[in-house]
mmCIF file of C-alpha atoms and ligand atoms in Angstrom:
data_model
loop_
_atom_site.group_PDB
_atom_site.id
_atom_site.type_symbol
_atom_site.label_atom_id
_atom_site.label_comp_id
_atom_site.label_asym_id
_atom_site.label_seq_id
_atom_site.Cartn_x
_atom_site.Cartn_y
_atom_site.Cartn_z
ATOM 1 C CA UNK U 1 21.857 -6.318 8.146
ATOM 2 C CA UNK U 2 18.886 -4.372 9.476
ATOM 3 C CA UNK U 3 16.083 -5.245 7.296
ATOM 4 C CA UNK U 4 13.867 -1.956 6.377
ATOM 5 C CA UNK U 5 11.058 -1.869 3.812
ATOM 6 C CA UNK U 6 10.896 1.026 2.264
ATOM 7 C CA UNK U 7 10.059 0.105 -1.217
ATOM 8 C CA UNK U 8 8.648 -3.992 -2.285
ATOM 9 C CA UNK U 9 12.105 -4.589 -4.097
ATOM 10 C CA UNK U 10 13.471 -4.664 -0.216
ATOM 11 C CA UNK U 11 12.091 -7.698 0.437
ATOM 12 C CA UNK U 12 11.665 -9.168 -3.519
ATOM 13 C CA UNK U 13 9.392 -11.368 -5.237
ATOM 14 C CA UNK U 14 9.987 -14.656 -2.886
ATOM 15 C CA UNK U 15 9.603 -12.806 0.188
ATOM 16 C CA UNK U 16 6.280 -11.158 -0.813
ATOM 17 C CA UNK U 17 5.092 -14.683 -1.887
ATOM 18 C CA UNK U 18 5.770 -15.941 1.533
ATOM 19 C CA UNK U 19 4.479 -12.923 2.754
ATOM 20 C CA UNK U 20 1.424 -13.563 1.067
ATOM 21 C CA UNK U 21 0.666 -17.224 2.531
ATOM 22 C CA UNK U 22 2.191 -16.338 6.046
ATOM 23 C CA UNK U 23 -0.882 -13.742 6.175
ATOM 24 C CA UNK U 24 -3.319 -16.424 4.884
ATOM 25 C CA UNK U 25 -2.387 -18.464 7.529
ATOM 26 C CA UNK U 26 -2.622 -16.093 10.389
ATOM 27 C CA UNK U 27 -5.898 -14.736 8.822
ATOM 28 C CA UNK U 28 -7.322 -18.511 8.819
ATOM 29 C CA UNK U 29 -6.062 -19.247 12.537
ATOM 30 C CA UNK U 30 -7.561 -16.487 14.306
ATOM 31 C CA UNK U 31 -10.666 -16.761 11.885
ATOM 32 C CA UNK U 32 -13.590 -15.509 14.698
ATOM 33 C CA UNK U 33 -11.136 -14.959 17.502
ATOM 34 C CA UNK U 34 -11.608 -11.269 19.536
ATOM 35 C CA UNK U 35 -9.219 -8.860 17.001
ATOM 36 C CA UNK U 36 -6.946 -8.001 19.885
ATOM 37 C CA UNK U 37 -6.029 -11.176 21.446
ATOM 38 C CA UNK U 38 -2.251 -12.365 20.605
ATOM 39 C CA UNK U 39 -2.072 -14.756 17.805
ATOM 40 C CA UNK U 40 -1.138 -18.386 19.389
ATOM 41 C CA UNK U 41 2.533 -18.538 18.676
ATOM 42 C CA UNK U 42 3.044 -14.554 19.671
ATOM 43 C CA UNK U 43 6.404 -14.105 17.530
ATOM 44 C CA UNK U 44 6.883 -10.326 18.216
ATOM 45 C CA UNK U 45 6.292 -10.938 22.290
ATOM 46 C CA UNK U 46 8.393 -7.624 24.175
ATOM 47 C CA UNK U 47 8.612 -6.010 20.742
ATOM 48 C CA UNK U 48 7.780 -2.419 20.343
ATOM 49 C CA UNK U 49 6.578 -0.386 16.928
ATOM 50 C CA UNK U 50 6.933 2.930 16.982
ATOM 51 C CA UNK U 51 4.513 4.773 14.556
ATOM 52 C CA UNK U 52 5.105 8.472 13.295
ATOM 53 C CA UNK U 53 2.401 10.083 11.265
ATOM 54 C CA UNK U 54 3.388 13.426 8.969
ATOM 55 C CA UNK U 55 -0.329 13.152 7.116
ATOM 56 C CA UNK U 56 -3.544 11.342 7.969
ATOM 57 C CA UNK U 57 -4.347 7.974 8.625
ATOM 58 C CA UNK U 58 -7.209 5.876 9.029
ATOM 59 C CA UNK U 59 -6.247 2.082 8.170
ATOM 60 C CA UNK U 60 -2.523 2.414 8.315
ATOM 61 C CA UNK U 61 -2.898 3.510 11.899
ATOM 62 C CA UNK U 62 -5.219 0.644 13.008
ATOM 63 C CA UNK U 63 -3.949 -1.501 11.056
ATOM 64 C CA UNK U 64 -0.299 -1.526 12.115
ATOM 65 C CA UNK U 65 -1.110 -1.241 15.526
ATOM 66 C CA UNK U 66 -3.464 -4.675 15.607
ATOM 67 C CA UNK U 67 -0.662 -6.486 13.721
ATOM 68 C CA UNK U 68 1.863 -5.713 16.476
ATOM 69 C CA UNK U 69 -0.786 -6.445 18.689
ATOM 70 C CA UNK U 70 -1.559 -9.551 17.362
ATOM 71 C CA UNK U 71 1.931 -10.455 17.200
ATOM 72 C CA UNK U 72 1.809 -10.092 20.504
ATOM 73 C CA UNK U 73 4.230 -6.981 21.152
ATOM 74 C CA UNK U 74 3.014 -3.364 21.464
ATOM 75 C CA UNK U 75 2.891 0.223 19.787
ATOM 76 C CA UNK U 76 3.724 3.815 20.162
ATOM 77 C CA UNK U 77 1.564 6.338 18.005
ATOM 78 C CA UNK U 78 2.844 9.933 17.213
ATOM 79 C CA UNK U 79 1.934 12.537 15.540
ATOM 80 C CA UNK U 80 5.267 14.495 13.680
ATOM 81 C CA UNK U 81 3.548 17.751 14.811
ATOM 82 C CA UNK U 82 3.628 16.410 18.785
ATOM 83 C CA UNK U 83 7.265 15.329 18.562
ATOM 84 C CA UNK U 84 10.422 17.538 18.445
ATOM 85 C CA UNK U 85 11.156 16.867 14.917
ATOM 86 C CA UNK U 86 8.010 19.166 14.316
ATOM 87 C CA UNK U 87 9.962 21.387 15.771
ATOM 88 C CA UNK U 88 12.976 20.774 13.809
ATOM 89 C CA UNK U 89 15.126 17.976 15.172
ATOM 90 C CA UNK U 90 16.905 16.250 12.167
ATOM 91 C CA UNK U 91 15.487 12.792 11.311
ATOM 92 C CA UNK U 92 18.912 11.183 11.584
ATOM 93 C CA UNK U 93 18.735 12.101 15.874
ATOM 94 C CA UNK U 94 14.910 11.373 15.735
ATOM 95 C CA UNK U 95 15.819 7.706 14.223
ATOM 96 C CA UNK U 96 19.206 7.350 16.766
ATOM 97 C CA UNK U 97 17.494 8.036 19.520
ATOM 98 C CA UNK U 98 13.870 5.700 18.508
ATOM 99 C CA UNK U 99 16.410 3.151 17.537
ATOM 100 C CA UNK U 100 17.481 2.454 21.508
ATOM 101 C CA UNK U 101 13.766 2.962 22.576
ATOM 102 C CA UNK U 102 12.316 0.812 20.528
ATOM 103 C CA UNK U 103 12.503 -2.231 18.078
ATOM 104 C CA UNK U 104 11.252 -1.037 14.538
ATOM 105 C CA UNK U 105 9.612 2.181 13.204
ATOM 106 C CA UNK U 106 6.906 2.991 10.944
ATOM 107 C CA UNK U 107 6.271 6.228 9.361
ATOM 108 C CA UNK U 108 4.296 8.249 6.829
ATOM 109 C CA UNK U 109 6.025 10.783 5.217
ATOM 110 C CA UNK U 110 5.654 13.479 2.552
ATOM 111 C CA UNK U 111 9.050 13.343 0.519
ATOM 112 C CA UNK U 112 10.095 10.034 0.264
ATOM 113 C CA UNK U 113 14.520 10.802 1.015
ATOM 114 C CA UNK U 114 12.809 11.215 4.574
ATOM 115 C CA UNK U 115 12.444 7.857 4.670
ATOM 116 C CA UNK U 116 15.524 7.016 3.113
ATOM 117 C CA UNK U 117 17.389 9.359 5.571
ATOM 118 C CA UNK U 118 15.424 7.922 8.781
ATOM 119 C CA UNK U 119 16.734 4.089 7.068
ATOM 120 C CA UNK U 120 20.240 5.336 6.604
ATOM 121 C CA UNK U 121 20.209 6.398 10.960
ATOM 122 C CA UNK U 122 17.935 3.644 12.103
ATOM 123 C CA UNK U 123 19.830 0.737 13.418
ATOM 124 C CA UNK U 124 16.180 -0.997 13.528
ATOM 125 C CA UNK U 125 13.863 -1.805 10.736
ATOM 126 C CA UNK U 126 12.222 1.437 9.225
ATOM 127 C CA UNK U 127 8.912 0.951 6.972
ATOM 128 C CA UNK U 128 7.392 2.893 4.773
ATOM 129 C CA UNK U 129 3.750 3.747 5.604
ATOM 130 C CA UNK U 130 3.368 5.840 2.678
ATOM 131 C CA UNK U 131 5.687 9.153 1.054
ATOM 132 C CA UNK U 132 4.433 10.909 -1.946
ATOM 133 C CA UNK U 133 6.397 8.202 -3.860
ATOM 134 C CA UNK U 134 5.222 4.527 -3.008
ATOM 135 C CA UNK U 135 2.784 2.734 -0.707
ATOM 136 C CA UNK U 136 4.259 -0.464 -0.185
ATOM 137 C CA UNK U 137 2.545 -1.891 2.906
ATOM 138 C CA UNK U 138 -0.731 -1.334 0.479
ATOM 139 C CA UNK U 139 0.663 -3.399 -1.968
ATOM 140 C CA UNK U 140 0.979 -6.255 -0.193
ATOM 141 C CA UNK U 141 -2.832 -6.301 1.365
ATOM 142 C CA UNK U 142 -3.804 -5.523 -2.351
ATOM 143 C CA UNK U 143 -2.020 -8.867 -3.679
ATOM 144 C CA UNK U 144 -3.372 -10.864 -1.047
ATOM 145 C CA UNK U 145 -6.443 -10.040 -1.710
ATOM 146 C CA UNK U 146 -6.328 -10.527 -5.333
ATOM 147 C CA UNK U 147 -4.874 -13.764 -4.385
ATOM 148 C CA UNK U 148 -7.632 -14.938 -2.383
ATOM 149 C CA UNK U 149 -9.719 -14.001 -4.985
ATOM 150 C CA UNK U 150 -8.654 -17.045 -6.513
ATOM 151 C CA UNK U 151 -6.465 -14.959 -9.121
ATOM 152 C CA UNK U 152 -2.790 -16.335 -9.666
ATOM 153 C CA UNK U 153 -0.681 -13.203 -9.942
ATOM 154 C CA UNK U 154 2.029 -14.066 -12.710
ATOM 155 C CA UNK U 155 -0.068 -13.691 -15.935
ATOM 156 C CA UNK U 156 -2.756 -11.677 -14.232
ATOM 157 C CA UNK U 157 -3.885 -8.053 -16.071
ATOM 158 C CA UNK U 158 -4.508 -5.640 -13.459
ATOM 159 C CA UNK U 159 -6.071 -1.778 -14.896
ATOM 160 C CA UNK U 160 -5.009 1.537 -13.593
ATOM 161 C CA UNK U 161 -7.363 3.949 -14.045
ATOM 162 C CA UNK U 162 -6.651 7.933 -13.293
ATOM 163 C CA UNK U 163 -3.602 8.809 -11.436
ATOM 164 C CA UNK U 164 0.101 8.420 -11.788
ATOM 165 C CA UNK U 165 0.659 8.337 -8.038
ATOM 166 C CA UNK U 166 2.584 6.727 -5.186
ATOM 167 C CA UNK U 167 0.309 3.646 -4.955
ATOM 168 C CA UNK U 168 0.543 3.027 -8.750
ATOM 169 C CA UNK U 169 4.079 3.250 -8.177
ATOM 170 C CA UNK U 170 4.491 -0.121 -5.783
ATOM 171 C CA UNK U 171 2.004 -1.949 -7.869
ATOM 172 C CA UNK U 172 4.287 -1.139 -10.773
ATOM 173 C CA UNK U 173 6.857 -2.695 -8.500
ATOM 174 C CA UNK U 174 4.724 -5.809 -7.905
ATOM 175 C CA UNK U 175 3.998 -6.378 -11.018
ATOM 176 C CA UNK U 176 7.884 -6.513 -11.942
ATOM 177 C CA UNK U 177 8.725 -8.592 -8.931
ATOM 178 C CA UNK U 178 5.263 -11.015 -9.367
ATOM 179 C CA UNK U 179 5.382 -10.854 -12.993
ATOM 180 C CA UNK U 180 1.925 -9.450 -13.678
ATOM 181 C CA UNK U 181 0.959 -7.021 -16.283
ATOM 182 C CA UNK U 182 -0.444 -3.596 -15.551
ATOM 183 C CA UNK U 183 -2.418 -1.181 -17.991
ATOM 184 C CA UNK U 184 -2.797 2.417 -17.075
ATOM 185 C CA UNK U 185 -4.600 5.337 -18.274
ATOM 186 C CA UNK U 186 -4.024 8.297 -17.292
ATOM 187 C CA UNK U 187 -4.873 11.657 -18.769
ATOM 188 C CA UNK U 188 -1.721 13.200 -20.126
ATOM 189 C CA UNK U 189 0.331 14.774 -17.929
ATOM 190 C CA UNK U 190 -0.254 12.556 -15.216
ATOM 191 C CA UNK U 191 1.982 9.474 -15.933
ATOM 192 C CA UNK U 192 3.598 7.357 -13.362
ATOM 193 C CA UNK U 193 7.669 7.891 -12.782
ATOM 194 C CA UNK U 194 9.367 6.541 -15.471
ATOM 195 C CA UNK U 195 11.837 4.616 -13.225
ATOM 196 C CA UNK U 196 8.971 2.653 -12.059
ATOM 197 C CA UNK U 197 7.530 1.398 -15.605
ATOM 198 C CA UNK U 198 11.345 1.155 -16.386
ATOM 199 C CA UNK U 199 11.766 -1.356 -13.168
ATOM 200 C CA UNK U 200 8.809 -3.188 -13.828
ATOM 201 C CA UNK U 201 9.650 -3.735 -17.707
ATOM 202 C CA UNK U 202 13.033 -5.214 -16.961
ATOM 203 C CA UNK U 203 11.835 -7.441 -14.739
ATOM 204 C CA UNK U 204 9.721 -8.872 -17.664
ATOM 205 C CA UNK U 205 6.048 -7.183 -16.818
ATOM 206 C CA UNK U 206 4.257 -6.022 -19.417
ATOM 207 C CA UNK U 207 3.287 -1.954 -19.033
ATOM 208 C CA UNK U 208 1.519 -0.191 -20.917
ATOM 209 C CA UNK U 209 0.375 3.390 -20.732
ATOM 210 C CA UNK U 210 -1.926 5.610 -22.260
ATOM 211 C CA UNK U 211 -5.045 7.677 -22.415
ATOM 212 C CA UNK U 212 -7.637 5.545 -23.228
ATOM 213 C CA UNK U 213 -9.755 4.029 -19.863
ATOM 214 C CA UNK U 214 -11.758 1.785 -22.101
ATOM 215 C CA UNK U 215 -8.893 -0.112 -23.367
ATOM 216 C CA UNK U 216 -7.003 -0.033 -20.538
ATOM 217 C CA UNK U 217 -10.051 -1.999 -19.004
ATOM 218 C CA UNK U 218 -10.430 -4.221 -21.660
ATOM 219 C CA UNK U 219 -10.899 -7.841 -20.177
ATOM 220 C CA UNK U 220 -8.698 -6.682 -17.042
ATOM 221 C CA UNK U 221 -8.556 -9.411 -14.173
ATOM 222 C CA UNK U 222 -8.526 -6.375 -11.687
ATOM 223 C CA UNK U 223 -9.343 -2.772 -12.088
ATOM 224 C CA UNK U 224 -8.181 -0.374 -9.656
ATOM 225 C CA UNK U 225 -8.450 3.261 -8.896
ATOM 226 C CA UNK U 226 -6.897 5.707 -5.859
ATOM 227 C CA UNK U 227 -8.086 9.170 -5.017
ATOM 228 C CA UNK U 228 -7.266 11.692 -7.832
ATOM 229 C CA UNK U 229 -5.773 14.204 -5.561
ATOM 230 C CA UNK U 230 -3.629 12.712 -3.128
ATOM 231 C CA UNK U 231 -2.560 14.206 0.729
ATOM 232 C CA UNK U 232 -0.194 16.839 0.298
ATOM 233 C CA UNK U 233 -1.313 18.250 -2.812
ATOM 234 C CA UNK U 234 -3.441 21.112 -4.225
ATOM 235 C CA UNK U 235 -7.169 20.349 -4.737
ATOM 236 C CA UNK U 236 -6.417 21.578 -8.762
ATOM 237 C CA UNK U 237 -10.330 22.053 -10.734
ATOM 238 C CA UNK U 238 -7.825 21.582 -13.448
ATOM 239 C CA UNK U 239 -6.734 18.006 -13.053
ATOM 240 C CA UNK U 240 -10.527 16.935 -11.740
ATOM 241 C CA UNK U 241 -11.603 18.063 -14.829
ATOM 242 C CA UNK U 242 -9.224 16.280 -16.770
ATOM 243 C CA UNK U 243 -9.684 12.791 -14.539
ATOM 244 C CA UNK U 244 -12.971 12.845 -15.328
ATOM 245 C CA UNK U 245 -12.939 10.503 -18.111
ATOM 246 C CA UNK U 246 -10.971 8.127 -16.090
ATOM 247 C CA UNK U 247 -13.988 7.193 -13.517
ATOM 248 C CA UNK U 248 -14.163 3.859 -13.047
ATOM 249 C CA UNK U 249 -18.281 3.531 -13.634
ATOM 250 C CA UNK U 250 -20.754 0.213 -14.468
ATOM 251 C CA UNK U 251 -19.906 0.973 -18.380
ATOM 252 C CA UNK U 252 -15.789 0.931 -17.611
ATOM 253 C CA UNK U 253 -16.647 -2.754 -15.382
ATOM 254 C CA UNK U 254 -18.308 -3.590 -18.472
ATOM 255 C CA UNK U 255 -15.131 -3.777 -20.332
ATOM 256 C CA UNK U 256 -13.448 -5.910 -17.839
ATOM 257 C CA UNK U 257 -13.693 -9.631 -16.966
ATOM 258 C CA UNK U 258 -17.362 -10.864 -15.886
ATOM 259 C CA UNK U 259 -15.237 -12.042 -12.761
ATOM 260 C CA UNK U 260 -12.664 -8.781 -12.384
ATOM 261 C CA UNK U 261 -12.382 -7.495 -8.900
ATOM 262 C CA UNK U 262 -12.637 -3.913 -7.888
ATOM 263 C CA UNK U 263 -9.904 -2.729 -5.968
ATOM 264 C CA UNK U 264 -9.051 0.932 -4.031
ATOM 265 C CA UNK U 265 -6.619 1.686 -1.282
ATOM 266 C CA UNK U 266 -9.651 3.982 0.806
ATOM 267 C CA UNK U 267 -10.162 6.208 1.569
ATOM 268 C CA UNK U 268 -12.578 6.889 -1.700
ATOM 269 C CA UNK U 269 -14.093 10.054 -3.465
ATOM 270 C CA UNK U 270 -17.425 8.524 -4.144
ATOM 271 C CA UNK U 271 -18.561 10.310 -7.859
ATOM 272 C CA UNK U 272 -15.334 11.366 -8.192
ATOM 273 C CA UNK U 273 -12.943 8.184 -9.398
ATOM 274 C CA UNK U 274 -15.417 5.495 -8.585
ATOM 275 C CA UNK U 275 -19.486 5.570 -8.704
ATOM 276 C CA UNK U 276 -21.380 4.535 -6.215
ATOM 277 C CA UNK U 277 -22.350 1.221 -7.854
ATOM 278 C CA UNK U 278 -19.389 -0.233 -8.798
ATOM 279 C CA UNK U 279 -18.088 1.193 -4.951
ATOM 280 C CA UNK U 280 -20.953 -1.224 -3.651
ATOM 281 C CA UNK U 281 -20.893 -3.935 -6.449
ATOM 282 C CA UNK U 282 -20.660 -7.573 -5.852
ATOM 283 C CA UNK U 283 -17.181 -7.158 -8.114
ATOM 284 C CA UNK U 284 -15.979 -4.482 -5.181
ATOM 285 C CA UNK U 285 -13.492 -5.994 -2.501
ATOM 286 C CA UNK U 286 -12.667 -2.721 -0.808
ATOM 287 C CA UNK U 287 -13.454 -3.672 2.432
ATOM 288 C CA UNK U 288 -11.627 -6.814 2.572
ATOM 289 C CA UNK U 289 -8.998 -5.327 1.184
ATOM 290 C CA UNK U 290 -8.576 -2.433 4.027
ATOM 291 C CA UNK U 291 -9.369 -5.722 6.566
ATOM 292 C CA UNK U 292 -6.251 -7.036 4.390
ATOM 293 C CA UNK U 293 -4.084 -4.352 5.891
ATOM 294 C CA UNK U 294 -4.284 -6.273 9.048
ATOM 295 C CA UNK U 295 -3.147 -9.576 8.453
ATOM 296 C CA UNK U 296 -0.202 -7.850 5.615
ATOM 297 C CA UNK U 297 1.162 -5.173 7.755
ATOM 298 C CA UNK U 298 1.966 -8.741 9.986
ATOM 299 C CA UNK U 299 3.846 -10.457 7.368
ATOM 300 C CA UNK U 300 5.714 -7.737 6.885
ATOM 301 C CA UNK U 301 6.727 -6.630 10.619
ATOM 302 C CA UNK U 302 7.756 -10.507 10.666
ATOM 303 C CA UNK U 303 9.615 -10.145 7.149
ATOM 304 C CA UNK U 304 11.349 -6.884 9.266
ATOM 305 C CA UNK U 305 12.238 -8.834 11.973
ATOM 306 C CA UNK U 306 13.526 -11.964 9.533
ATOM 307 C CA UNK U 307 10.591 -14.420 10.678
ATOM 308 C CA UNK U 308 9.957 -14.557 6.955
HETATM 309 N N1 CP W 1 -5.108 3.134 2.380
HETATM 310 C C1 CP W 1 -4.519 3.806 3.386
HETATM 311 O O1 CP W 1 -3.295 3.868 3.517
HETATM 312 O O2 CP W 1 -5.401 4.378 4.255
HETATM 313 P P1 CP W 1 -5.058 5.446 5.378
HETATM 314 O O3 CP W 1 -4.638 6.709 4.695
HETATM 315 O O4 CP W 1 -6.353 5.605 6.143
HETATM 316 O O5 CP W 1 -3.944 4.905 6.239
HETATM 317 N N1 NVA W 2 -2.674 8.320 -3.064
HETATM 318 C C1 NVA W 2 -3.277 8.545 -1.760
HETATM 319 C C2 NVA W 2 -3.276 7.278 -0.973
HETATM 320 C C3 NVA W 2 -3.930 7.402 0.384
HETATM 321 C C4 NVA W 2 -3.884 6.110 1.170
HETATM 322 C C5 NVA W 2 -2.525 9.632 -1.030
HETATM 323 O O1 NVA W 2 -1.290 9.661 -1.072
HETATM 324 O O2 NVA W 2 -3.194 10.490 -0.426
#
């Protein structure tokens, strides 16, 4: 069975856990060491990634192409507008023919049955580096880091502020697969997909949803926030104005643990969905988080490849 990860339930809870301390491991090894030499064991040695890009990328880019680095193998980059499938070859040839090229393939999609289609061709792993559905590879650099915060996850109360959107979506999935509980607000309108909360409920995680940012902050372990107008769609006055109440600011923090941890995928909207303060607080991880990508994206080429 080829292993892809398309969504966190691809892997489950005991993989991600052992996802989780393979990338604290790594991380601690090469502690120091120059970012692109080959970690000591080099488990991906003569293994090739091949990365396609349909939207922007910053840290998904880098990020993927260090771990495969690191693993010692190597990386392709394209951009869907430089390839023939800009040009309207089906995504079932474009994964047949990458599949005898190369050894896995990452892309970033808009509609997420791309990704399912390019799975259902691929005879090697396929990973999901974003759709407008879910943003699993995020996930897992987000729990890490909420792990090294010294935060157990099951138990743990983790606020969603603004946005019903793709990244709310996997940490909906987390929280069903690492039994942690998730409070969202939202304005109305702008919910996350029912099947997620549905998921994440039957899997024992406590959701709840609603329009109130205050007590959806209320002593929260971890408060987190994503852009409130993600790639792909329209830049809507109408939905800005009715985020607005969902900035995370110093007064929302307030409400949250003295010790909560500010978490955002990046990039950020600075006086948009987060001030500047709380952006550059002591309680904000951000950047370790997007460093987090890193060491992740590694555990999970190696949980694609069945090293994990
Ligand atoms: N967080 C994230 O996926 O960043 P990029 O869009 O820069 O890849
Ligand atoms: N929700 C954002 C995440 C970017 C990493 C988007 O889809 O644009």
């Amino acid at each position: 069975m080829v292993r892809h990860f398309l969504e966190l339930r691809d892997a489950g809870g005991d993989a991600i856990a052992a996802m989780i301390n393979d990338a604290m491991d790594r991380k601690e090894a090469r502690a120091d060491w120059p970012k692109g030499r080959a970690d000591a064991d080099a488990p991906l040695a003569g293994r090739v990634l091949a990365m396609i890009f349909e939207k922007n990328s910053t840290r998904t880019r880098v990020s993927f192409d260090m771990a495969i680095r690191q693993l010692g193998g190597s990386s392709i980059v394209m951009e869907a507008g430089g390839m023939q499938l800009g040009r309207g070859e089906s995504i079932a040839d474009t994964a047949r023919v990458l599949s005898r090229m190369v050894d896995a393939i990452m892309i970033r999609t808009d509609d997420h049955s791309k990704i399912d289609e390019m799975a259902q061709h691929a005879t090697v792993p396929v990973i999901n580096g974003l759709t407008d559905r879910s943003h699993p590879c995020q996930i897992v650099a987000d729990l890490l880091t909420i792990v090294e915060q010294g935060k157990p996850l099951p138990g743990l109360e983790l606020a969603w502020l603004g946005d019903g959107n793709n990244v709310l979506h996997s940490i909906l999935e987390a929280a069903g697969l690492m039994k942690f509980n998730v409070r969202i607000a939202t304005p109305p309108g702008y919910e996350p997909d029912r099947s997620y909360v549905d998921a994440a409920r039957a899997l024992g995680a406590r959701i709840t949803i609603g329009n109130d940012a205050q007590a959806a902050a209320n002593a929260a372990d971890v408060v987190v926030t994503d852009t409130w107008v993600s790639m792909g769609q329209p830049h809507a006055e109408a939905k800005i104005a009715a985020m607005e109440p969902f900035q995370v600011n110093s007064a929302l923090m307030a409400r949250a643990r003295p010790d909560a941890c500010f978490l955002h995928c990046l990039p950020a909207h600075i006086g948009e969905e987060v001030t500047a303060d709380v952006f550059e607080s002591e309680q904000s991880v951000v950047f370790q988080e997007a460093e987090n990508r890193i060491h992740a994206q590694k555990s999970v080429l190696l949980w694609c490849f069945g090293l994990i």
